[in-house]
mmCIF file with all atom_site columns, C-alpha atoms in Angstrom:
data_model
loop_
_atom_site.group_PDB
_atom_site.id
_atom_site.type_symbol
_atom_site.label_atom_id
_atom_site.label_alt_id
_atom_site.label_comp_id
_atom_site.label_asym_id
_atom_site.label_entity_id
_atom_site.label_seq_id
_atom_site.pdbx_PDB_ins_code
_atom_site.Cartn_x
_atom_site.Cartn_y
_atom_site.Cartn_z
_atom_site.occupancy
_atom_site.B_iso_or_equiv
_atom_site.pdbx_formal_charge
_atom_site.auth_seq_id
_atom_site.auth_comp_id
_atom_site.auth_asym_id
_atom_site.auth_atom_id
_atom_site.pdbx_PDB_model_num
ATOM 1   C CA . MET A 1 1   ? -0.119  -0.073 -0.004  1.00 94.00 ? 1   MET A CA 1
ATOM 2   C CA . ARG A 1 2   ? 2.985   2.330  0.711   1.00 95.00 ? 2   ARG A CA 1
ATOM 3   C CA . ASP A 1 3   ? 3.713   2.415  -3.172  1.00 97.00 ? 3   ASP A CA 1
ATOM 4   C CA . PHE A 1 4   ? -0.014  2.918  -4.040  1.00 97.00 ? 4   PHE A CA 1
ATOM 5   C CA . PHE A 1 5   ? 0.000   6.129  -1.623  1.00 97.00 ? 5   PHE A CA 1
ATOM 6   C CA . ILE A 1 6   ? 3.327   7.335  -3.139  1.00 98.00 ? 6   ILE A CA 1
ATOM 7   C CA . LYS A 1 7   ? 1.958   7.083  -6.714  1.00 98.00 ? 7   LYS A CA 1
ATOM 8   C CA . GLY A 1 8   ? -1.267  8.770  -5.900  1.00 98.00 ? 8   GLY A CA 1
ATOM 9   C CA . ILE A 1 9   ? 0.600   11.523 -3.949  1.00 98.00 ? 9   ILE A CA 1
ATOM 10  C CA . GLU A 1 10  ? 2.960   12.025 -6.692  1.00 98.00 ? 10  GLU A CA 1
ATOM 11  C CA . LEU A 1 11  ? 0.146   12.283 -9.437  1.00 98.00 ? 11  LEU A CA 1
ATOM 12  C CA . ILE A 1 12  ? -1.480  15.054 -7.173  1.00 98.00 ? 12  ILE A CA 1
ATOM 13  C CA . GLY A 1 13  ? 1.985   16.918 -7.404  1.00 97.00 ? 13  GLY A CA 1
ATOM 14  C CA . ILE A 1 14  ? 2.600   17.054 -3.610  1.00 96.00 ? 14  ILE A CA 1
ATOM 15  C CA . ALA A 1 15  ? 6.037   16.944 -2.083  1.00 97.00 ? 15  ALA A CA 1
ATOM 16  C CA . TYR A 1 16  ? 6.317   14.466 0.644   1.00 97.00 ? 16  TYR A CA 1
ATOM 17  C CA . SER A 1 17  ? 8.459   13.071 3.417   1.00 97.00 ? 17  SER A CA 1
ATOM 18  C CA . ASP A 1 18  ? 8.844   9.333  4.862   1.00 97.00 ? 18  ASP A CA 1
ATOM 19  C CA . THR A 1 19  ? 7.268   10.767 8.109   1.00 96.00 ? 19  THR A CA 1
ATOM 20  C CA . GLN A 1 20  ? 4.196   11.771 6.304   1.00 97.00 ? 20  GLN A CA 1
ATOM 21  C CA . ILE A 1 21  ? 3.961   8.868  4.220   1.00 98.00 ? 21  ILE A CA 1
ATOM 22  C CA . ASN A 1 22  ? 4.324   6.776  7.485   1.00 97.00 ? 22  ASN A CA 1
ATOM 23  C CA . LYS A 1 23  ? 1.590   8.803  9.327   1.00 97.00 ? 23  LYS A CA 1
ATOM 24  C CA . LEU A 1 24  ? -0.767  8.221  6.210   1.00 97.00 ? 24  LEU A CA 1
ATOM 25  C CA . LEU A 1 25  ? -0.026  4.673  6.243   1.00 97.00 ? 25  LEU A CA 1
ATOM 26  C CA . ALA A 1 26  ? -0.611  4.221  10.131  1.00 96.00 ? 26  ALA A CA 1
ATOM 27  C CA . PHE A 1 27  ? -3.633  6.218  10.013  1.00 96.00 ? 27  PHE A CA 1
ATOM 28  C CA . TYR A 1 28  ? -5.091  4.029  6.978   1.00 96.00 ? 28  TYR A CA 1
ATOM 29  C CA . GLU A 1 29  ? -4.374  0.918  9.026   1.00 96.00 ? 29  GLU A CA 1
ATOM 30  C CA . GLU A 1 30  ? -5.991  1.980  11.973  1.00 95.00 ? 30  GLU A CA 1
ATOM 31  C CA . LEU A 1 31  ? -9.114  3.154  10.008  1.00 94.00 ? 31  LEU A CA 1
ATOM 32  C CA . SER A 1 32  ? -9.212  -0.104 8.298   1.00 94.00 ? 32  SER A CA 1
ATOM 33  C CA . ILE A 1 33  ? -9.116  -1.840 11.807  1.00 91.00 ? 33  ILE A CA 1
ATOM 34  C CA . TRP A 1 34  ? -12.059 0.273  13.249  1.00 91.00 ? 34  TRP A CA 1
ATOM 35  C CA . ASN A 1 35  ? -13.931 0.214  9.874   1.00 88.00 ? 35  ASN A CA 1
ATOM 36  C CA . LYS A 1 36  ? -14.348 -3.431 10.134  1.00 86.00 ? 36  LYS A CA 1
ATOM 37  C CA . LYS A 1 37  ? -16.150 -3.176 13.383  1.00 86.00 ? 37  LYS A CA 1
ATOM 38  C CA . THR A 1 38  ? -17.879 0.184  12.894  1.00 88.00 ? 38  THR A CA 1
ATOM 39  C CA . GLY A 1 39  ? -18.617 0.485  9.197   1.00 84.00 ? 39  GLY A CA 1
ATOM 40  C CA . PHE A 1 40  ? -17.422 4.099  9.396   1.00 85.00 ? 40  PHE A CA 1
ATOM 41  C CA . LEU A 1 41  ? -16.904 4.092  5.678   1.00 85.00 ? 41  LEU A CA 1
ATOM 42  C CA . LYS A 1 42  ? -18.285 1.925  2.850   1.00 83.00 ? 42  LYS A CA 1
ATOM 43  C CA . ALA A 1 43  ? -14.955 1.457  1.288   1.00 78.00 ? 43  ALA A CA 1
ATOM 44  C CA . GLU A 1 44  ? -11.607 -0.476 2.025   1.00 86.00 ? 44  GLU A CA 1
ATOM 45  C CA . GLU A 1 45  ? -8.097  -1.050 0.788   1.00 94.00 ? 45  GLU A CA 1
ATOM 46  C CA . GLU A 1 46  ? -7.393  0.758  -2.530  1.00 95.00 ? 46  GLU A CA 1
ATOM 47  C CA . ILE A 1 47  ? -10.901 2.154  -2.972  1.00 94.00 ? 47  ILE A CA 1
ATOM 48  C CA . LEU A 1 48  ? -10.723 3.560  0.578   1.00 95.00 ? 48  LEU A CA 1
ATOM 49  C CA . VAL A 1 49  ? -7.601  5.335  -0.384  1.00 97.00 ? 49  VAL A CA 1
ATOM 50  C CA . ILE A 1 50  ? -8.704  6.845  -3.689  1.00 97.00 ? 50  ILE A CA 1
ATOM 51  C CA . LYS A 1 51  ? -12.120 8.070  -2.282  1.00 95.00 ? 51  LYS A CA 1
ATOM 52  C CA . HIS A 1 52  ? -11.017 9.370  0.978   1.00 95.00 ? 52  HIS A CA 1
ATOM 53  C CA . PHE A 1 53  ? -7.217  9.787  1.273   1.00 97.00 ? 53  PHE A CA 1
ATOM 54  C CA . PHE A 1 54  ? -6.410  11.054 -2.281  1.00 98.00 ? 54  PHE A CA 1
ATOM 55  C CA . ASP A 1 55  ? -9.671  12.954 -2.405  1.00 97.00 ? 55  ASP A CA 1
ATOM 56  C CA . SER A 1 56  ? -8.783  14.963 0.611   1.00 98.00 ? 56  SER A CA 1
ATOM 57  C CA . LEU A 1 57  ? -5.292  15.311 -0.603  1.00 98.00 ? 57  LEU A CA 1
ATOM 58  C CA . VAL A 1 58  ? -6.073  16.956 -3.897  1.00 98.00 ? 58  VAL A CA 1
ATOM 59  C CA . ALA A 1 59  ? -6.724  20.334 -1.996  1.00 98.00 ? 59  ALA A CA 1
ATOM 60  C CA . VAL A 1 60  ? -3.157  20.530 -0.753  1.00 98.00 ? 60  VAL A CA 1
ATOM 61  C CA . PRO A 1 61  ? -2.026  22.680 -3.783  1.00 98.00 ? 61  PRO A CA 1
ATOM 62  C CA . LEU A 1 62  ? -4.856  25.011 -3.410  1.00 98.00 ? 62  LEU A CA 1
ATOM 63  C CA . LEU A 1 63  ? -4.695  25.312 0.322   1.00 98.00 ? 63  LEU A CA 1
ATOM 64  C CA . SER A 1 64  ? -0.679  25.949 -0.288  1.00 97.00 ? 64  SER A CA 1
ATOM 65  C CA . GLN A 1 65  ? -1.549  29.086 -2.001  1.00 96.00 ? 65  GLN A CA 1
ATOM 66  C CA . MET A 1 66  ? -3.720  30.588 0.654   1.00 97.00 ? 66  MET A CA 1
ATOM 67  C CA . ASN A 1 67  ? -2.798  32.670 3.720   1.00 95.00 ? 67  ASN A CA 1
ATOM 68  C CA . PHE A 1 68  ? -4.433  30.889 7.000   1.00 97.00 ? 68  PHE A CA 1
ATOM 69  C CA . LYS A 1 69  ? -3.293  29.676 10.271  1.00 98.00 ? 69  LYS A CA 1
ATOM 70  C CA . THR A 1 70  ? -6.512  28.101 11.603  1.00 98.00 ? 70  THR A CA 1
ATOM 71  C CA . ILE A 1 71  ? -8.671  25.612 9.704   1.00 98.00 ? 71  ILE A CA 1
ATOM 72  C CA . ALA A 1 72  ? -11.939 23.599 10.711  1.00 98.00 ? 72  ALA A CA 1
ATOM 73  C CA . ASP A 1 73  ? -13.170 20.490 9.076   1.00 98.00 ? 73  ASP A CA 1
ATOM 74  C CA . ILE A 1 74  ? -16.773 20.467 9.734   1.00 96.00 ? 74  ILE A CA 1
ATOM 75  C CA . GLY A 1 75  ? -18.627 17.067 9.924   1.00 94.00 ? 75  GLY A CA 1
ATOM 76  C CA . THR A 1 76  ? -15.311 15.332 9.574   1.00 95.00 ? 76  THR A CA 1
ATOM 77  C CA . GLY A 1 77  ? -16.598 12.031 10.221  1.00 94.00 ? 77  GLY A CA 1
ATOM 78  C CA . ALA A 1 78  ? -13.656 9.478  10.240  1.00 95.00 ? 78  ALA A CA 1
ATOM 79  C CA . GLY A 1 79  ? -11.143 12.549 9.889   1.00 96.00 ? 79  GLY A CA 1
ATOM 80  C CA . PHE A 1 80  ? -11.436 13.412 6.201   1.00 96.00 ? 80  PHE A CA 1
ATOM 81  C CA . PRO A 1 81  ? -10.254 15.700 4.954   1.00 97.00 ? 81  PRO A CA 1
ATOM 82  C CA . GLY A 1 82  ? -8.861  16.880 8.314   1.00 98.00 ? 82  GLY A CA 1
ATOM 83  C CA . ILE A 1 83  ? -6.275  14.139 9.156   1.00 98.00 ? 83  ILE A CA 1
ATOM 84  C CA . PRO A 1 84  ? -4.648  13.840 5.834   1.00 98.00 ? 84  PRO A CA 1
ATOM 85  C CA . LEU A 1 85  ? -4.400  17.581 5.058   1.00 98.00 ? 85  LEU A CA 1
ATOM 86  C CA . SER A 1 86  ? -2.988  18.146 8.927   1.00 98.00 ? 86  SER A CA 1
ATOM 87  C CA . ILE A 1 87  ? -0.448  15.766 8.161   1.00 98.00 ? 87  ILE A CA 1
ATOM 88  C CA . PHE A 1 88  ? 0.766   18.007 5.040   1.00 98.00 ? 88  PHE A CA 1
ATOM 89  C CA . PHE A 1 89  ? 0.273   21.296 6.941   1.00 98.00 ? 89  PHE A CA 1
ATOM 90  C CA . PRO A 1 90  ? 2.039   20.517 10.224  1.00 97.00 ? 90  PRO A CA 1
ATOM 91  C CA . ASP A 1 91  ? 2.328   24.292 10.844  1.00 97.00 ? 91  ASP A CA 1
ATOM 92  C CA . LYS A 1 92  ? -1.433  25.056 10.795  1.00 98.00 ? 92  LYS A CA 1
ATOM 93  C CA . GLN A 1 93  ? -3.985  24.389 13.497  1.00 98.00 ? 93  GLN A CA 1
ATOM 94  C CA . PHE A 1 94  ? -6.770  22.040 12.527  1.00 98.00 ? 94  PHE A CA 1
ATOM 95  C CA . THR A 1 95  ? -9.882  21.617 14.484  1.00 98.00 ? 95  THR A CA 1
ATOM 96  C CA . LEU A 1 96  ? -12.192 18.575 13.647  1.00 98.00 ? 96  LEU A CA 1
ATOM 97  C CA . VAL A 1 97  ? -15.783 19.060 14.398  1.00 97.00 ? 97  VAL A CA 1
ATOM 98  C CA . GLU A 1 98  ? -17.764 15.914 14.509  1.00 96.00 ? 98  GLU A CA 1
ATOM 99  C CA . ARG A 1 99  ? -21.174 15.150 16.333  1.00 94.00 ? 99  ARG A CA 1
ATOM 100 C CA . SER A 1 100 ? -20.686 11.290 16.815  1.00 95.00 ? 100 SER A CA 1
ATOM 101 C CA . GLY A 1 101 ? -19.226 10.239 19.887  1.00 95.00 ? 101 GLY A CA 1
ATOM 102 C CA . LYS A 1 102 ? -18.093 7.208  18.384  1.00 94.00 ? 102 LYS A CA 1
ATOM 103 C CA . LYS A 1 103 ? -16.190 9.032  15.622  1.00 95.00 ? 103 LYS A CA 1
ATOM 104 C CA . THR A 1 104 ? -14.689 11.447 17.881  1.00 96.00 ? 104 THR A CA 1
ATOM 105 C CA . ALA A 1 105 ? -13.263 8.647  20.138  1.00 95.00 ? 105 ALA A CA 1
ATOM 106 C CA . PHE A 1 106 ? -11.594 7.105  17.006  1.00 95.00 ? 106 PHE A CA 1
ATOM 107 C CA . LEU A 1 107 ? -10.371 10.490 16.143  1.00 97.00 ? 107 LEU A CA 1
ATOM 108 C CA . ASN A 1 108 ? -8.790  11.089 19.560  1.00 96.00 ? 108 ASN A CA 1
ATOM 109 C CA . ASN A 1 109 ? -7.282  7.804  19.471  1.00 95.00 ? 109 ASN A CA 1
ATOM 110 C CA . CYS A 1 110 ? -5.317  8.604  16.114  1.00 96.00 ? 110 CYS A CA 1
ATOM 111 C CA . LYS A 1 111 ? -4.526  11.889 17.424  1.00 96.00 ? 111 LYS A CA 1
ATOM 112 C CA . LEU A 1 112 ? -2.506  10.259 20.345  1.00 95.00 ? 112 LEU A CA 1
ATOM 113 C CA . LEU A 1 113 ? -1.161  7.255  18.613  1.00 94.00 ? 113 LEU A CA 1
ATOM 114 C CA . PHE A 1 114 ? 0.258   9.166  15.601  1.00 93.00 ? 114 PHE A CA 1
ATOM 115 C CA . SER A 1 115 ? 1.427   12.345 17.619  1.00 93.00 ? 115 SER A CA 1
ATOM 116 C CA . LEU A 1 116 ? -1.043  14.786 15.479  1.00 95.00 ? 116 LEU A CA 1
ATOM 117 C CA . ASP A 1 117 ? -0.215  17.424 17.758  1.00 95.00 ? 117 ASP A CA 1
ATOM 118 C CA . ASN A 1 118 ? -1.843  20.248 15.304  1.00 98.00 ? 118 ASN A CA 1
ATOM 119 C CA . ILE A 1 119 ? -5.421  18.935 15.669  1.00 98.00 ? 119 ILE A CA 1
ATOM 120 C CA . LEU A 1 120 ? -8.147  19.583 18.094  1.00 98.00 ? 120 LEU A CA 1
ATOM 121 C CA . ILE A 1 121 ? -11.154 17.355 18.260  1.00 98.00 ? 121 ILE A CA 1
ATOM 122 C CA . GLU A 1 122 ? -14.397 18.875 19.074  1.00 98.00 ? 122 GLU A CA 1
ATOM 123 C CA . GLU A 1 123 ? -17.444 16.597 19.661  1.00 98.00 ? 123 GLU A CA 1
ATOM 124 C CA . SER A 1 124 ? -20.335 19.175 18.585  1.00 96.00 ? 124 SER A CA 1
ATOM 125 C CA . ASP A 1 125 ? -22.747 20.117 15.937  1.00 94.00 ? 125 ASP A CA 1
ATOM 126 C CA . LEU A 1 126 ? -22.096 22.971 13.592  1.00 94.00 ? 126 LEU A CA 1
ATOM 127 C CA . GLU A 1 127 ? -24.544 25.274 15.392  1.00 93.00 ? 127 GLU A CA 1
ATOM 128 C CA . ASN A 1 128 ? -22.654 24.948 18.593  1.00 95.00 ? 128 ASN A CA 1
ATOM 129 C CA . VAL A 1 129 ? -19.013 25.526 17.385  1.00 97.00 ? 129 VAL A CA 1
ATOM 130 C CA . LYS A 1 130 ? -18.083 29.046 19.223  1.00 94.00 ? 130 LYS A CA 1
ATOM 131 C CA . ASN A 1 131 ? -14.712 29.561 17.663  1.00 96.00 ? 131 ASN A CA 1
ATOM 132 C CA . SER A 1 132 ? -14.144 31.204 14.350  1.00 97.00 ? 132 SER A CA 1
ATOM 133 C CA . PHE A 1 133 ? -11.305 30.159 11.729  1.00 98.00 ? 133 PHE A CA 1
ATOM 134 C CA . ASP A 1 134 ? -9.385  31.306 8.582   1.00 98.00 ? 134 ASP A CA 1
ATOM 135 C CA . VAL A 1 135 ? -10.707 28.447 6.515   1.00 98.00 ? 135 VAL A CA 1
ATOM 136 C CA . VAL A 1 136 ? -13.531 26.221 7.048   1.00 98.00 ? 136 VAL A CA 1
ATOM 137 C CA . THR A 1 137 ? -13.677 23.021 4.922   1.00 97.00 ? 137 THR A CA 1
ATOM 138 C CA . PHE A 1 138 ? -16.302 20.477 4.570   1.00 95.00 ? 138 PHE A CA 1
ATOM 139 C CA . ARG A 1 139 ? -16.809 17.368 2.335   1.00 91.00 ? 139 ARG A CA 1
ATOM 140 C CA . ALA A 1 140 ? -19.832 15.328 2.034   1.00 74.00 ? 140 ALA A CA 1
ATOM 141 C CA . PHE A 1 141 ? -21.578 17.668 4.419   1.00 70.00 ? 141 PHE A CA 1
ATOM 142 C CA . ARG A 1 142 ? -25.231 18.311 4.792   1.00 70.00 ? 142 ARG A CA 1
ATOM 143 C CA . ASN A 1 143 ? -27.180 20.365 2.175   1.00 79.00 ? 143 ASN A CA 1
ATOM 144 C CA . PHE A 1 144 ? -25.085 23.483 1.461   1.00 85.00 ? 144 PHE A CA 1
ATOM 145 C CA . VAL A 1 145 ? -28.054 25.899 0.780   1.00 87.00 ? 145 VAL A CA 1
ATOM 146 C CA . GLU A 1 146 ? -29.509 24.886 3.954   1.00 88.00 ? 146 GLU A CA 1
ATOM 147 C CA . TYR A 1 147 ? -26.259 25.406 6.283   1.00 90.00 ? 147 TYR A CA 1
ATOM 148 C CA . TYR A 1 148 ? -24.025 27.857 4.604   1.00 92.00 ? 148 TYR A CA 1
ATOM 149 C CA . LYS A 1 149 ? -24.735 30.939 6.798   1.00 92.00 ? 149 LYS A CA 1
ATOM 150 C CA . ALA A 1 150 ? -23.975 28.622 9.835   1.00 93.00 ? 150 ALA A CA 1
ATOM 151 C CA . LEU A 1 151 ? -20.779 27.519 8.019   1.00 94.00 ? 151 LEU A CA 1
ATOM 152 C CA . ALA A 1 152 ? -19.946 31.259 7.124   1.00 94.00 ? 152 ALA A CA 1
ATOM 153 C CA . ALA A 1 153 ? -20.620 32.409 10.662  1.00 95.00 ? 153 ALA A CA 1
ATOM 154 C CA . ILE A 1 154 ? -17.565 30.797 11.993  1.00 97.00 ? 154 ILE A CA 1
ATOM 155 C CA . VAL A 1 155 ? -15.359 31.856 9.401   1.00 97.00 ? 155 VAL A CA 1
ATOM 156 C CA . ASN A 1 156 ? -12.875 34.823 10.327  1.00 97.00 ? 156 ASN A CA 1
ATOM 157 C CA . PRO A 1 157 ? -13.733 38.232 8.462   1.00 95.00 ? 157 PRO A CA 1
ATOM 158 C CA . LYS A 1 158 ? -10.993 37.851 6.100   1.00 95.00 ? 158 LYS A CA 1
ATOM 159 C CA . GLY A 1 159 ? -11.378 34.104 5.612   1.00 97.00 ? 159 GLY A CA 1
ATOM 160 C CA . SER A 1 160 ? -13.029 31.723 3.242   1.00 97.00 ? 160 SER A CA 1
ATOM 161 C CA . LEU A 1 161 ? -15.217 28.545 2.959   1.00 96.00 ? 161 LEU A CA 1
ATOM 162 C CA . PHE A 1 162 ? -13.462 25.940 1.076   1.00 97.00 ? 162 PHE A CA 1
ATOM 163 C CA . ALA A 1 163 ? -15.953 23.149 -0.175  1.00 95.00 ? 163 ALA A CA 1
ATOM 164 C CA . TYR A 1 164 ? -15.399 19.643 -1.655  1.00 96.00 ? 164 TYR A CA 1
ATOM 165 C CA . LYS A 1 165 ? -17.801 19.205 -4.262  1.00 94.00 ? 165 LYS A CA 1
ATOM 166 C CA . GLY A 1 166 ? -18.674 17.159 -7.193  1.00 92.00 ? 166 GLY A CA 1
ATOM 167 C CA . LYS A 1 167 ? -20.182 18.241 -10.539 1.00 92.00 ? 167 LYS A CA 1
ATOM 168 C CA . LYS A 1 168 ? -20.026 21.846 -11.756 1.00 92.00 ? 168 LYS A CA 1
ATOM 169 C CA . ARG A 1 169 ? -23.392 21.973 -12.758 1.00 92.00 ? 169 ARG A CA 1
ATOM 170 C CA . GLU A 1 170 ? -24.573 21.173 -9.530  1.00 91.00 ? 170 GLU A CA 1
ATOM 171 C CA . ILE A 1 171 ? -22.281 23.567 -7.698  1.00 92.00 ? 171 ILE A CA 1
ATOM 172 C CA . GLU A 1 172 ? -23.709 26.498 -9.833  1.00 92.00 ? 172 GLU A CA 1
ATOM 173 C CA . THR A 1 173 ? -27.115 25.555 -9.037  1.00 92.00 ? 173 THR A CA 1
ATOM 174 C CA . GLU A 1 174 ? -26.434 25.390 -5.425  1.00 91.00 ? 174 GLU A CA 1
ATOM 175 C CA . MET A 1 175 ? -24.596 28.679 -5.276  1.00 92.00 ? 175 MET A CA 1
ATOM 176 C CA . HIS A 1 176 ? -27.349 30.427 -7.069  1.00 92.00 ? 176 HIS A CA 1
ATOM 177 C CA . GLU A 1 177 ? -29.944 29.094 -4.668  1.00 91.00 ? 177 GLU A CA 1
ATOM 178 C CA . ALA A 1 178 ? -27.713 30.343 -1.906  1.00 90.00 ? 178 ALA A CA 1
ATOM 179 C CA . GLY A 1 179 ? -27.522 33.796 -3.577  1.00 90.00 ? 179 GLY A CA 1
ATOM 180 C CA . ILE A 1 180 ? -23.592 33.601 -3.532  1.00 92.00 ? 180 ILE A CA 1
ATOM 181 C CA . LYS A 1 181 ? -22.515 35.266 -6.900  1.00 91.00 ? 181 LYS A CA 1
ATOM 182 C CA . LEU A 1 182 ? -18.992 35.564 -6.100  1.00 92.00 ? 182 LEU A CA 1
ATOM 183 C CA . PHE A 1 183 ? -16.796 32.092 -5.817  1.00 94.00 ? 183 PHE A CA 1
ATOM 184 C CA . LYS A 1 184 ? -14.059 30.403 -7.544  1.00 95.00 ? 184 LYS A CA 1
ATOM 185 C CA . THR A 1 185 ? -14.317 26.878 -8.776  1.00 96.00 ? 185 THR A CA 1
ATOM 186 C CA . GLU A 1 186 ? -11.260 24.822 -9.168  1.00 97.00 ? 186 GLU A CA 1
ATOM 187 C CA . LYS A 1 187 ? -11.403 21.434 -11.031 1.00 97.00 ? 187 LYS A CA 1
ATOM 188 C CA . VAL A 1 188 ? -9.197  18.885 -9.275  1.00 97.00 ? 188 VAL A CA 1
ATOM 189 C CA . ALA A 1 189 ? -8.197  15.560 -10.502 1.00 97.00 ? 189 ALA A CA 1
ATOM 190 C CA . VAL A 1 190 ? -8.426  12.611 -7.842  1.00 98.00 ? 190 VAL A CA 1
ATOM 191 C CA . PRO A 1 191 ? -6.004  9.905  -8.895  1.00 98.00 ? 191 PRO A CA 1
ATOM 192 C CA . PHE A 1 192 ? -7.568  6.747  -10.152 1.00 97.00 ? 192 PHE A CA 1
ATOM 193 C CA . LEU A 1 193 ? -11.002 8.338  -9.931  1.00 96.00 ? 193 LEU A CA 1
ATOM 194 C CA . GLU A 1 194 ? -13.300 9.010  -12.910 1.00 94.00 ? 194 GLU A CA 1
ATOM 195 C CA . GLU A 1 195 ? -15.759 11.034 -11.093 1.00 93.00 ? 195 GLU A CA 1
ATOM 196 C CA . GLU A 1 196 ? -16.004 14.805 -11.484 1.00 95.00 ? 196 GLU A CA 1
ATOM 197 C CA . ARG A 1 197 ? -14.574 16.728 -8.512  1.00 96.00 ? 197 ARG A CA 1
ATOM 198 C CA . HIS A 1 198 ? -14.087 20.260 -7.782  1.00 96.00 ? 198 HIS A CA 1
ATOM 199 C CA . ILE A 1 199 ? -13.159 22.678 -4.865  1.00 97.00 ? 199 ILE A CA 1
ATOM 200 C CA . VAL A 1 200 ? -15.245 25.714 -4.365  1.00 96.00 ? 200 VAL A CA 1
ATOM 201 C CA . ILE A 1 201 ? -13.556 28.705 -2.449  1.00 97.00 ? 201 ILE A CA 1
ATOM 202 C CA . THR A 1 202 ? -15.871 31.465 -1.251  1.00 96.00 ? 202 THR A CA 1
ATOM 203 C CA . GLU A 1 203 ? -14.547 34.508 0.676   1.00 96.00 ? 203 GLU A CA 1
ATOM 204 C CA . LYS A 1 204 ? -16.689 35.601 3.454   1.00 95.00 ? 204 LYS A CA 1
ATOM 205 C CA . GLU A 1 205 ? -17.095 38.890 2.367   1.00 93.00 ? 205 GLU A CA 1
ATOM 206 C CA . ASN A 1 206 ? -18.902 37.518 -0.707  1.00 92.00 ? 206 ASN A CA 1
ATOM 207 C CA . ILE A 1 207 ? -21.620 35.913 1.643   1.00 90.00 ? 207 ILE A CA 1
ATOM 208 C CA . ASN A 1 208 ? -24.586 37.773 2.630   1.00 81.00 ? 208 ASN A CA 1
ATOM 209 C CA . LEU A 1 209 ? -25.008 37.038 6.354   1.00 78.00 ? 209 LEU A CA 1
ATOM 210 C CA . PRO A 1 210 ? -28.001 38.486 8.463   1.00 66.00 ? 210 PRO A CA 1
#
């Protein structure tokens, strides 16, 4: 599996160290053990790596171009995209927000096992998050049109929403329904995945809040 991780990361175009690869592998192995017991994710082996690890890591080149110190991953589930991203941004502070106690137990276990010192785990619903962040990211989160104001409310004034999304046509429909006119859509290529994937970046100042 190490070679498969390395091949995918090289296709994305990310510089990496042995330490980073080792942490990704350790996280993958721990997740695979828990997944058999809990069914957190409906994927395993290479499909798990493609649909969750690589899908998370395609954002690294884009985030590298942004100026931020703090980032929240809302509805992180089993730690995606937060944990893979935190491994490649060790100088940034990550807060992983998840309402499931079973999943936060898993995340805290991984934090301790793999010395993920730049992450905090918060067992909470989005609506109860009190802090604000430079970047708020989410992947496979609840309906955007319904929740974008709550998401934007925890973004710092000069910060951004950073959304993992699928088809461009559906993105444009969502943003139109939310009344957001100014946003950036970046097409990303997830290694070994044929599905259409995009990252949508919206600055807070372009979101109308009450």
